[in-house]
Amino acid sequence: MFFIKLKSLLINQDLYLAKKIDSNEFIKKLKKYLILFEFIFHGVPWFIICFGIFLLANEKVSYNSLIFIKGLIIDLIVVGLLKLITRRARPSFNSEKEMVAGTNIGPDKFSFPSGHSSRSVLICSLLIDISIQCFSNKKLYKIASIAFFCFLAIGTCLSRILLLRHYLSDVLVGAFLGLFFYILTNFI
């Protein structure tokens, strides 16, 4: 009973926030900039880049790309299965015409959880690991790269909500999953 009321409360809050965003003119003007985050963390290019690096780079770089590939595969499978199980519709305000090609087919038709959010947190966490290794003696570079990757992850999560691709709860769960996948890829 408690969980049913909690779910209802979350859904109502998600709808309320989506309506507020849809009626905000300033956010509508930002859409052309926010869409960049949708392109940056689309899954297909990351698979191609990581697989290419794995094949062409030296042993240490290939190892890092293999970690990325493992994380991306885990992300793809778990998020895809959760989308198929929950089948939560995307916000009704979402314009399918504006979406990046390939982001609204198969399980991606569904909203919960946000794959872009999980992927952005996963990838940015892995990139932070690499930048800490690369800039171990260069504190300013290390701080700048960490700040940049955090900006990308947070910006992507916010863009999913502001573009009305997802509800707040979709993005929060997606970001949590991305962090979980990051931890998981470091252990397997």
Coordinates of N, CA, C and O in Angstrom, one line a residue:
M1 N 0.8 -1.2 0.0 CA 0.0 0.0 0.0 C 0.9 1.3 0.0 O 0.6 2.2 -0.7
F2 N 1.9 1.3 0.9 CA 2.8 2.4 1.0 C 3.5 2.7 -0.4 O 3.6 3.8 -0.8
F3 N 4.0 1.6 -1.0 CA 4.7 1.7 -2.3 C 3.8 2.2 -3.4 O 4.2 2.9 -4.3
I4 N 2.5 1.8 -3.4 CA 1.5 2.3 -4.4 C 1.3 3.8 -4.2 O 1.3 4.5 -5.2
K5 N 1.2 4.2 -3.0 CA 1.0 5.7 -2.7 C 2.3 6.5 -3.1 O 2.2 7.5 -3.7
L6 N 3.4 5.9 -2.8 CA 4.7 6.5 -3.2 C 4.9 6.6 -4.7 O 5.2 7.7 -5.2
K7 N 4.5 5.6 -5.4 CA 4.6 5.6 -6.8 C 3.7 6.6 -7.4 O 4.0 7.4 -8.3
S8 N 2.5 6.7 -6.9 CA 1.5 7.7 -7.4 C 2.0 9.1 -7.1 O 1.9 10.0 -8.0
L9 N 2.6 9.3 -5.9 CA 3.1 10.6 -5.6 C 4.2 11.0 -6.6 O 4.3 12.1 -7.1
L10 N 5.2 10.1 -6.8 CA 6.3 10.3 -7.8 C 5.8 10.6 -9.2 O 6.3 11.6 -9.8
I11 N 4.8 9.9 -9.6 CA 4.3 10.1 -11.0 C 3.6 11.4 -11.1 O 3.8 12.2 -12.0
N12 N 2.8 11.8 -10.0 CA 2.2 13.1 -10.0 C 3.2 14.3 -10.0 O 3.1 15.3 -10.7
Q13 N 4.3 14.1 -9.3 CA 5.3 15.1 -9.2 C 6.1 15.2 -10.6 O 6.4 16.3 -11.0
D14 N 6.3 14.1 -11.2 CA 6.9 14.0 -12.5 C 6.1 14.8 -13.5 O 6.6 15.6 -14.3
L15 N 4.8 14.5 -13.5 CA 3.9 15.2 -14.5 C 3.8 16.7 -14.2 O 3.8 17.5 -15.1
Y16 N 3.8 17.1 -12.9 CA 3.7 18.5 -12.6 C 5.0 19.2 -13.1 O 4.9 20.3 -13.7
L17 N 6.1 18.6 -12.9 CA 7.4 19.2 -13.3 C 7.4 19.3 -14.9 O 7.8 20.3 -15.4
A18 N 7.0 18.3 -15.5 CA 7.0 18.3 -17.0 C 6.1 19.4 -17.6 O 6.5 20.0 -18.5
K19 N 5.0 19.6 -16.9 CA 4.0 20.6 -17.4 C 4.7 22.0 -17.2 O 4.6 22.9 -18.1
K20 N 5.4 22.2 -16.1 CA 6.0 23.5 -15.8 C 7.1 23.7 -16.9 O 7.3 24.8 -17.4
I21 N 7.9 22.7 -17.2 CA 9.0 22.8 -18.1 C 8.4 23.1 -19.5 O 8.9 24.0 -20.2
D22 N 7.3 22.4 -19.9 CA 6.7 22.6 -21.2 C 6.2 24.0 -21.4 O 6.2 24.5 -22.5
S23 N 5.8 24.7 -20.4 CA 5.2 26.0 -20.5 C 6.3 27.1 -20.3 O 5.9 28.3 -20.4
N24 N 7.5 26.8 -20.1 CA 8.6 27.8 -19.8 C 9.2 28.2 -21.1 O 9.9 27.4 -21.8
E25 N 9.1 29.5 -21.5 CA 9.6 30.0 -22.7 C 11.1 30.0 -22.8 O 11.8 29.8 -23.8
F26 N 11.8 30.3 -21.7 CA 13.2 30.4 -21.6 C 13.8 29.0 -21.9 O 14.8 28.9 -22.7
I27 N 13.2 27.9 -21.3 CA 13.7 26.6 -21.6 C 13.5 26.2 -23.0 O 14.4 25.6 -23.6
K28 N 12.4 26.6 -23.6 CA 12.2 26.3 -25.1 C 13.3 27.0 -25.9 O 13.7 26.4 -26.9
K29 N 13.8 28.1 -25.5 CA 14.9 28.8 -26.3 C 16.2 28.0 -26.1 O 17.1 28.1 -27.0
L30 N 16.4 27.3 -25.0 CA 17.6 26.6 -24.7 C 17.7 25.2 -25.5 O 18.8 24.6 -25.6
K31 N 16.6 24.8 -26.0 CA 16.5 23.4 -26.6 C 17.6 23.2 -27.6 O 18.2 22.1 -27.7
K32 N 17.9 24.1 -28.5 CA 18.9 23.9 -29.6 C 20.3 23.7 -29.0 O 21.1 23.0 -29.6
Y33 N 20.6 24.2 -27.8 CA 21.8 23.9 -27.1 C 21.8 22.6 -26.3 O 22.8 21.9 -26.3
L34 N 20.7 22.3 -25.7 CA 20.5 21.1 -24.9 C 20.6 19.9 -25.7 O 21.0 18.8 -25.2
I35 N 20.2 20.0 -27.0 CA 20.2 18.8 -27.9 C 21.6 18.2 -28.1 O 21.8 17.1 -28.4
L36 N 22.6 19.1 -27.9 CA 24.0 18.6 -28.1 C 24.3 17.5 -27.1 O 25.1 16.6 -27.4
F37 N 23.8 17.6 -25.9 CA 24.0 16.5 -24.9 C 23.4 15.2 -25.4 O 24.0 14.1 -25.1
E38 N 22.3 15.3 -26.1 CA 21.7 14.1 -26.7 C 22.6 13.4 -27.7 O 22.8 12.2 -27.7
F39 N 23.3 14.2 -28.5 CA 24.3 13.7 -29.5 C 25.5 13.1 -28.8 O 26.0 12.1 -29.2
I40 N 26.0 13.8 -27.8 CA 27.3 13.5 -27.2 C 27.2 12.1 -26.5 O 28.2 11.3 -26.6
F41 N 26.1 11.8 -25.9 CA 26.0 10.5 -25.2 C 25.1 9.5 -25.8 O 24.5 8.6 -25.2
H42 N 24.9 9.6 -27.2 CA 24.2 8.5 -27.9 C 25.1 7.3 -27.8 O 26.3 7.4 -28.0
G43 N 24.6 6.2 -27.6 CA 25.4 5.0 -27.4 C 26.2 4.4 -28.6 O 27.3 4.0 -28.4
V44 N 25.6 4.5 -29.8 CA 26.3 3.9 -31.0 C 27.7 4.5 -31.2 O 28.7 3.7 -31.3
P45 N 27.9 5.8 -31.2 CA 29.3 6.3 -31.4 C 30.3 5.9 -30.4 O 31.4 5.6 -30.7
W46 N 29.8 5.8 -29.1 CA 30.7 5.3 -28.1 C 31.2 3.9 -28.3 O 32.3 3.5 -28.0
F47 N 30.3 3.0 -28.7 CA 30.7 1.6 -29.0 C 31.7 1.6 -30.2 O 32.7 0.9 -30.1
I48 N 31.4 2.4 -31.2 CA 32.3 2.4 -32.4 C 33.7 3.0 -32.0 O 34.8 2.4 -32.3
I49 N 33.7 4.1 -31.2 CA 35.0 4.7 -30.8 C 35.8 3.7 -29.9 O 37.0 3.5 -30.1
C50 N 35.1 3.2 -28.9 CA 35.8 2.3 -28.0 C 36.3 1.0 -28.7 O 37.4 0.5 -28.4
F51 N 35.5 0.4 -29.6 CA 35.9 -0.8 -30.3 C 37.1 -0.4 -31.2 O 38.1 -1.2 -31.3
G52 N 37.1 0.7 -31.9 CA 38.2 1.1 -32.7 C 39.5 1.3 -31.9 O 40.6 0.9 -32.3
I53 N 39.4 2.0 -30.8 CA 40.5 2.2 -29.9 C 41.1 0.9 -29.4 O 42.3 0.6 -29.4
F54 N 40.2 0.0 -29.1 CA 40.6 -1.4 -28.6 C 41.4 -2.1 -29.7 O 42.4 -2.7 -29.4
L55 N 41.0 -2.0 -30.9 CA 41.7 -2.7 -32.0 C 43.0 -2.0 -32.4 O 44.0 -2.7 -32.8
L56 N 43.1 -0.7 -32.3 CA 44.2 0.1 -32.9 C 45.2 0.6 -31.9 O 46.3 0.9 -32.3
A57 N 44.9 0.7 -30.6 CA 45.8 1.3 -29.7 C 46.7 0.4 -29.0 O 46.7 -0.8 -29.2
N58 N 47.6 1.0 -28.2 CA 48.6 0.1 -27.5 C 47.9 -0.6 -26.4 O 46.7 -0.4 -26.1
E59 N 48.6 -1.5 -25.7 CA 48.0 -2.4 -24.7 C 47.3 -1.7 -23.5 O 46.1 -2.0 -23.2
K60 N 47.9 -0.6 -23.0 CA 47.3 0.1 -21.8 C 46.0 0.8 -22.3 O 45.0 0.7 -21.6
V61 N 46.0 1.5 -23.4 CA 44.8 2.2 -23.9 C 43.8 1.2 -24.3 O 42.6 1.4 -24.1
S62 N 44.2 0.1 -24.9 CA 43.2 -1.0 -25.3 C 42.5 -1.5 -24.1 O 41.3 -1.8 -24.1
Y63 N 43.2 -1.7 -23.0 CA 42.7 -2.2 -21.7 C 41.6 -1.2 -21.2 O 40.5 -1.6 -20.8
N64 N 41.9 0.1 -21.3 CA 40.9 1.1 -20.8 C 39.6 1.1 -21.7 O 38.5 1.2 -21.2
S65 N 39.9 0.9 -23.0 CA 38.7 0.9 -23.9 C 37.9 -0.4 -23.7 O 36.6 -0.4 -23.8
L66 N 38.5 -1.5 -23.3 CA 37.8 -2.7 -22.9 C 36.9 -2.5 -21.7 O 35.8 -3.0 -21.7
I67 N 37.4 -1.7 -20.7 CA 36.6 -1.4 -19.6 C 35.3 -0.6 -20.0 O 34.2 -0.8 -19.6
F68 N 35.5 0.4 -20.9 CA 34.4 1.1 -21.5 C 33.4 0.2 -22.2 O 32.2 0.4 -22.0
I69 N 33.9 -0.7 -23.0 CA 33.0 -1.6 -23.7 C 32.2 -2.5 -22.7 O 31.0 -2.6 -22.9
K70 N 32.9 -3.0 -21.7 CA 32.2 -3.8 -20.7 C 31.0 -2.9 -20.0 O 29.9 -3.4 -19.9
G71 N 31.4 -1.7 -19.6 CA 30.4 -0.8 -19.0 C 29.2 -0.5 -20.0 O 28.1 -0.5 -19.5
L72 N 29.5 -0.2 -21.2 CA 28.5 0.1 -22.2 C 27.6 -1.1 -22.4 O 26.4 -1.0 -22.6
I73 N 28.1 -2.3 -22.5 CA 27.3 -3.5 -22.7 C 26.4 -3.8 -21.5 O 25.2 -4.0 -21.6
I74 N 27.0 -3.6 -20.3 CA 26.1 -3.8 -19.1 C 25.0 -2.7 -19.1 O 23.8 -3.1 -18.8
D75 N 25.4 -1.5 -19.4 CA 24.4 -0.4 -19.4 C 23.3 -0.7 -20.5 O 22.1 -0.6 -20.2
L76 N 23.7 -1.1 -21.6 CA 22.7 -1.4 -22.7 C 21.8 -2.5 -22.3 O 20.5 -2.4 -22.5
I77 N 22.3 -3.6 -21.7 CA 21.4 -4.7 -21.4 C 20.5 -4.4 -20.2 O 19.3 -4.6 -20.3
V78 N 21.0 -3.9 -19.1 CA 20.2 -3.6 -17.9 C 19.2 -2.5 -18.2 O 18.0 -2.7 -17.9
V79 N 19.6 -1.4 -18.8 CA 18.6 -0.3 -19.1 C 17.6 -0.8 -20.1 O 16.4 -0.5 -19.9
G80 N 18.0 -1.5 -21.1 CA 17.0 -2.1 -22.1 C 16.0 -3.0 -21.4 O 14.8 -2.9 -21.7
L81 N 16.5 -3.9 -20.6 CA 15.6 -4.8 -19.9 C 14.6 -4.0 -19.0 O 13.4 -4.3 -18.9
L82 N 15.1 -3.1 -18.2 CA 14.3 -2.3 -17.3 C 13.2 -1.5 -18.1 O 12.1 -1.4 -17.7
K83 N 13.6 -1.0 -19.3 CA 12.6 -0.3 -20.1 C 11.6 -1.2 -20.6 O 10.4 -0.9 -20.6
L84 N 11.9 -2.4 -21.0 CA 11.0 -3.4 -21.5 C 10.0 -3.9 -20.4 O 8.9 -4.1 -20.6
I85 N 10.6 -4.0 -19.2 CA 9.8 -4.5 -18.0 C 8.8 -3.4 -17.6 O 7.6 -3.7 -17.4
T86 N 9.3 -2.2 -17.4 CA 8.5 -1.1 -16.9 C 7.5 -0.5 -17.9 O 6.4 -0.1 -17.6
R87 N 8.0 -0.3 -19.2 CA 7.2 0.2 -20.3 C 6.6 1.6 -19.9 O 5.4 1.8 -20.3
R88 N 7.3 2.4 -19.2 CA 6.8 3.7 -18.9 C 6.9 4.6 -20.1 O 7.9 4.7 -20.8
A89 N 5.7 5.2 -20.5 CA 5.7 6.1 -21.7 C 6.5 7.4 -21.4 O 6.6 7.8 -20.3
R90 N 7.1 7.9 -22.5 CA 7.8 9.2 -22.4 C 6.8 10.3 -22.1 O 5.6 10.1 -22.3
P91 N 7.3 11.4 -21.6 CA 6.4 12.5 -21.3 C 5.6 12.9 -22.6 O 6.1 12.9 -23.7
S92 N 4.3 13.1 -22.4 CA 3.4 13.4 -23.6 C 3.9 14.7 -24.3 O 3.5 14.9 -25.5
F93 N 4.6 15.5 -23.7 CA 5.1 16.8 -24.3 C 6.3 16.5 -25.2 O 6.7 17.4 -25.9
N94 N 6.9 15.4 -25.1 CA 8.1 15.0 -25.9 C 7.8 15.1 -27.4 O 6.8 14.5 -27.9
S95 N 8.6 15.7 -28.2 CA 8.4 15.8 -29.6 C 9.4 14.8 -30.3 O 10.6 14.9 -30.2
E96 N 8.8 13.7 -30.8 CA 9.6 12.6 -31.4 C 10.4 13.2 -32.6 O 11.4 12.6 -33.0
K97 N 9.9 14.2 -33.3 CA 10.6 14.8 -34.5 C 11.9 15.3 -34.1 O 12.8 15.4 -34.9
E98 N 12.1 15.9 -32.9 CA 13.3 16.5 -32.4 C 14.3 15.5 -31.9 O 15.5 15.9 -31.7
M99 N 14.0 14.3 -31.7 CA 14.9 13.3 -31.1 C 15.9 12.8 -32.1 O 15.7 12.8 -33.3
V100 N 17.1 12.5 -31.6 CA 18.2 12.0 -32.4 C 17.8 10.7 -33.0 O 17.1 9.9 -32.3
A101 N 18.1 10.4 -34.2 CA 17.8 9.1 -34.9 C 18.3 8.0 -34.1 O 19.4 8.0 -33.6
G102 N 17.4 7.0 -33.9 CA 17.8 5.8 -33.2 C 17.5 5.8 -31.7 O 17.9 4.9 -31.0
T103 N 17.0 7.0 -31.2 CA 16.8 7.0 -29.8 C 15.3 6.8 -29.4 O 14.9 7.0 -28.3
N104 N 14.5 6.4 -30.4 CA 13.1 6.1 -30.1 C 12.6 4.8 -30.8 O 11.5 4.8 -31.3
I105 N 13.5 3.8 -30.8 CA 13.1 2.5 -31.4 C 13.3 1.4 -30.3 O 14.1 1.6 -29.4
G106 N 12.7 0.3 -30.5 CA 12.8 -0.8 -29.6 C 12.5 -0.4 -28.1 O 11.6 0.4 -27.9
P107 N 13.4 -0.8 -27.2 CA 13.1 -0.4 -25.8 C 13.3 1.1 -25.5 O 12.7 1.6 -24.6
D108 N 14.0 1.8 -26.4 CA 14.2 3.2 -26.3 C 12.9 4.0 -26.5 O 12.9 5.2 -26.2
K109 N 11.8 3.4 -26.9 CA 10.6 4.1 -27.0 C 10.1 4.4 -25.6 O 9.3 5.3 -25.4
F110 N 10.6 3.7 -24.6 CA 10.1 3.9 -23.2 C 11.0 4.8 -22.4 O 12.2 5.0 -22.8
S111 N 10.5 5.3 -21.3 CA 11.1 6.4 -20.6 C 12.0 5.9 -19.4 O 13.0 6.6 -19.1
F112 N 11.6 4.9 -18.8 CA 12.3 4.5 -17.5 C 13.1 3.3 -17.6 O 12.7 2.3 -18.1
P113 N 14.4 3.4 -17.2 CA 15.2 4.6 -16.8 C 15.8 5.3 -18.0 O 15.8 4.8 -19.1
S114 N 16.4 6.5 -17.7 CA 17.1 7.2 -18.8 C 18.4 6.6 -19.2 O 19.3 6.6 -18.4
G115 N 18.5 6.1 -20.4 CA 19.7 5.5 -20.9 C 20.8 6.5 -21.1 O 22.0 6.3 -20.8
H116 N 20.5 7.7 -21.6 CA 21.5 8.8 -21.7 C 22.1 9.2 -20.4 O 23.3 9.4 -20.2
S117 N 21.2 9.3 -19.3 CA 21.7 9.6 -18.0 C 22.6 8.5 -17.4 O 23.7 8.9 -16.9
S118 N 22.2 7.3 -17.6 CA 23.1 6.2 -17.0 C 24.4 6.2 -17.8 O 25.5 6.1 -17.2
R119 N 24.3 6.3 -19.1 CA 25.5 6.3 -20.0 C 26.5 7.5 -19.7 O 27.7 7.3 -19.6
S120 N 25.9 8.7 -19.5 CA 26.7 9.8 -19.3 C 27.5 9.7 -18.0 O 28.6 10.1 -17.9
V121 N 26.8 9.3 -16.9 CA 27.4 9.1 -15.6 C 28.5 8.0 -15.7 O 29.6 8.2 -15.2
L122 N 28.2 6.9 -16.3 CA 29.2 5.8 -16.5 C 30.4 6.3 -17.2 O 31.5 6.2 -16.8
I123 N 30.2 6.9 -18.4 CA 31.3 7.3 -19.2 C 32.1 8.4 -18.6 O 33.4 8.4 -18.6
C124 N 31.5 9.4 -18.0 CA 32.2 10.5 -17.3 C 33.0 10.0 -16.1 O 34.1 10.4 -15.9
S125 N 32.4 9.0 -15.4 CA 33.2 8.4 -14.3 C 34.4 7.7 -14.7 O 35.5 7.8 -14.1
L126 N 34.3 7.0 -15.8 CA 35.4 6.3 -16.4 C 36.5 7.3 -16.9 O 37.7 7.1 -16.8
L127 N 36.0 8.4 -17.6 CA 36.9 9.4 -18.1 C 37.6 10.1 -16.9 O 38.8 10.5 -17.1
I128 N 36.9 10.3 -15.8 CA 37.6 10.9 -14.6 C 38.7 10.0 -14.1 O 39.8 10.5 -13.8
D129 N 38.4 8.7 -14.1 CA 39.5 7.8 -13.7 C 40.7 7.9 -14.6 O 41.8 8.0 -14.1
I130 N 40.5 8.0 -15.9 CA 41.6 8.1 -16.8 C 42.3 9.4 -16.6 O 43.6 9.4 -16.6
S131 N 41.6 10.5 -16.5 CA 42.2 11.8 -16.3 C 43.0 11.9 -15.0 O 44.1 12.5 -15.0
I132 N 42.6 11.2 -14.0 CA 43.3 11.2 -12.7 C 44.6 10.5 -12.9 O 45.7 10.9 -12.4
Q133 N 44.6 9.4 -13.7 CA 45.9 8.6 -14.0 C 46.8 9.5 -14.9 O 48.0 9.6 -14.6
C134 N 46.2 10.1 -15.9 CA 47.1 10.9 -16.8 C 47.6 12.1 -16.2 O 48.8 12.5 -16.6
F135 N 46.9 12.8 -15.4 CA 47.3 14.1 -14.8 C 47.7 13.9 -13.3 O 47.4 14.9 -12.5
S136 N 48.3 12.8 -12.9 CA 48.6 12.6 -11.5 C 49.5 13.6 -10.9 O 49.4 14.0 -9.8
N137 N 50.4 14.2 -11.7 CA 51.3 15.2 -11.3 C 50.9 16.6 -11.6 O 51.6 17.6 -11.4
K138 N 49.8 16.8 -12.3 CA 49.3 18.1 -12.8 C 47.9 18.4 -12.2 O 46.9 18.1 -12.8
K139 N 48.0 19.0 -11.0 CA 46.7 19.2 -10.2 C 45.7 20.0 -11.0 O 44.5 19.7 -11.0
L140 N 46.1 21.1 -11.6 CA 45.2 22.0 -12.3 C 44.5 21.3 -13.4 O 43.3 21.4 -13.6
Y141 N 45.2 20.5 -14.2 CA 44.6 19.7 -15.3 C 43.7 18.7 -14.8 O 42.6 18.4 -15.4
K142 N 44.1 18.0 -13.7 CA 43.2 17.0 -13.1 C 41.9 17.7 -12.6 O 40.8 17.1 -12.9
I143 N 41.9 18.8 -11.9 CA 40.7 19.5 -11.4 C 39.9 19.9 -12.6 O 38.7 19.8 -12.6
A144 N 40.5 20.5 -13.6 CA 39.8 21.0 -14.8 C 39.1 19.8 -15.5 O 37.9 20.0 -16.0
S145 N 39.8 18.7 -15.7 CA 39.1 17.6 -16.4 C 38.0 17.0 -15.6 O 37.0 16.6 -16.1
I146 N 38.2 16.9 -14.3 CA 37.1 16.4 -13.4 C 35.9 17.3 -13.5 O 34.7 16.8 -13.7
A147 N 36.1 18.6 -13.4 CA 35.0 19.6 -13.5 C 34.3 19.5 -14.9 O 33.1 19.5 -14.9
F148 N 35.1 19.3 -15.9 CA 34.5 19.2 -17.3 C 33.6 18.0 -17.4 O 32.5 18.1 -17.9
F149 N 34.1 16.8 -17.0 CA 33.3 15.6 -17.1 C 32.1 15.6 -16.2 O 31.1 15.1 -16.6
C150 N 32.2 16.2 -15.0 CA 31.0 16.4 -14.1 C 30.0 17.3 -14.8 O 28.8 17.0 -14.8
F151 N 30.5 18.4 -15.5 CA 29.6 19.3 -16.2 C 28.9 18.5 -17.3 O 27.6 18.6 -17.5
L152 N 29.6 17.6 -18.0 CA 29.0 16.9 -19.1 C 27.9 15.9 -18.6 O 26.8 15.8 -19.1
A153 N 28.2 15.2 -17.5 CA 27.2 14.3 -16.9 C 26.0 15.0 -16.4 O 24.9 14.6 -16.7
I154 N 26.2 16.0 -15.6 CA 25.1 16.8 -15.0 C 24.3 17.5 -16.1 O 23.1 17.5 -16.1
G155 N 25.0 18.0 -17.1 CA 24.3 18.7 -18.2 C 23.5 17.7 -19.0 O 22.3 18.1 -19.4
T156 N 24.0 16.5 -19.2 CA 23.2 15.5 -19.9 C 21.9 15.1 -19.1 O 20.8 15.1 -19.7
C157 N 22.1 14.9 -17.8 CA 21.0 14.5 -17.0 C 19.9 15.7 -17.0 O 18.7 15.4 -17.2
L158 N 20.3 16.9 -16.9 CA 19.4 18.0 -16.9 C 18.7 18.2 -18.3 O 17.5 18.4 -18.4
S159 N 19.5 17.9 -19.3 CA 19.0 18.1 -20.7 C 17.8 17.1 -20.9 O 16.9 17.4 -21.6
R160 N 17.9 15.9 -20.4 CA 16.9 14.9 -20.6 C 15.6 15.3 -20.0 O 14.5 15.0 -20.5
I161 N 15.7 16.0 -18.9 CA 14.4 16.6 -18.2 C 13.9 17.8 -19.0 O 12.8 17.9 -19.3
L162 N 14.9 18.7 -19.3 CA 14.5 20.0 -19.9 C 14.0 19.8 -21.4 O 13.2 20.6 -21.8
L163 N 14.5 18.8 -22.0 CA 14.0 18.5 -23.4 C 12.7 17.7 -23.4 O 12.2 17.3 -24.4
L164 N 12.3 17.3 -22.2 CA 11.1 16.5 -22.0 C 11.2 15.2 -22.6 O 10.2 14.6 -23.0
R165 N 12.4 14.6 -22.6 CA 12.6 13.2 -23.1 C 12.2 12.3 -22.0 O 11.9 11.1 -22.2
H166 N 12.5 12.7 -20.7 CA 12.3 11.9 -19.5 C 11.7 12.7 -18.4 O 11.8 13.9 -18.3
Y167 N 11.1 11.9 -17.4 CA 10.7 12.5 -16.2 C 11.9 12.6 -15.2 O 12.9 11.9 -15.4
L168 N 11.7 13.4 -14.2 CA 12.8 13.5 -13.2 C 13.2 12.1 -12.6 O 14.4 11.8 -12.5
S169 N 12.2 11.3 -12.3 CA 12.5 10.0 -11.7 C 13.3 9.1 -12.6 O 14.2 8.3 -12.2
D170 N 13.0 9.2 -13.9 CA 13.7 8.4 -14.9 C 15.2 8.8 -14.9 O 16.1 7.9 -15.0
V171 N 15.5 10.0 -14.8 CA 16.9 10.6 -14.9 C 17.6 10.2 -13.6 O 18.8 9.8 -13.6
L172 N 16.9 10.4 -12.5 CA 17.6 10.1 -11.2 C 18.0 8.6 -11.1 O 19.1 8.2 -10.7
V173 N 17.1 7.7 -11.5 CA 17.4 6.3 -11.5 C 18.5 6.0 -12.5 O 19.4 5.2 -12.3
G174 N 18.4 6.6 -13.7 CA 19.4 6.4 -14.7 C 20.8 6.8 -14.2 O 21.8 6.1 -14.4
A175 N 20.9 8.0 -13.6 CA 22.2 8.4 -13.0 C 22.7 7.5 -12.0 O 23.9 7.1 -12.0
F176 N 21.8 7.0 -11.1 CA 22.2 6.0 -10.1 C 22.7 4.8 -10.7 O 23.7 4.2 -10.3
L177 N 22.0 4.3 -11.7 CA 22.5 3.1 -12.5 C 23.8 3.3 -13.1 O 24.7 2.4 -13.1
G178 N 24.1 4.5 -13.7 CA 25.4 4.7 -14.3 C 26.5 4.6 -13.3 O 27.5 4.1 -13.6
L179 N 26.2 5.2 -12.1 CA 27.2 5.1 -11.0 C 27.4 3.6 -10.6 O 28.6 3.2 -10.4
F180 N 26.3 2.9 -10.5 CA 26.4 1.5 -10.1 C 27.2 0.7 -11.2 O 28.0 -0.1 -10.9
F181 N 26.9 1.0 -12.5 CA 27.6 0.3 -13.6 C 29.1 0.6 -13.6 O 30.0 -0.2 -13.9
Y182 N 29.4 1.8 -13.2 CA 30.9 2.3 -13.1 C 31.5 1.4 -12.0 O 32.6 0.9 -12.3
I183 N 30.9 1.3 -10.9 CA 31.5 0.5 -9.8 C 31.6 -1.0 -10.2 O 32.6 -1.6 -10.0
L184 N 30.6 -1.5 -10.9 CA 30.5 -2.9 -11.3 C 31.6 -3.1 -12.3 O 32.3 -4.2 -12.3
T185 N 31.9 -2.2 -13.3 CA 32.9 -2.5 -14.3 C 34.3 -2.5 -13.7 O 35.2 -3.1 -14.3
N186 N 34.5 -1.9 -12.6 CA 35.8 -1.9 -11.9 C 36.0 -3.2 -11.2 O 37.2 -3.5 -10.8
F187 N 35.0 -3.9 -10.9 CA 35.1 -5.2 -10.2 C 35.1 -6.4 -11.0 O 35.4 -7.5 -10.6
I188 N 34.6 -6.3 -12.3 CA 34.5 -7.5 -13.1 C 35.5 -7.5 -14.3 O 36.0 -6.5 -14.6

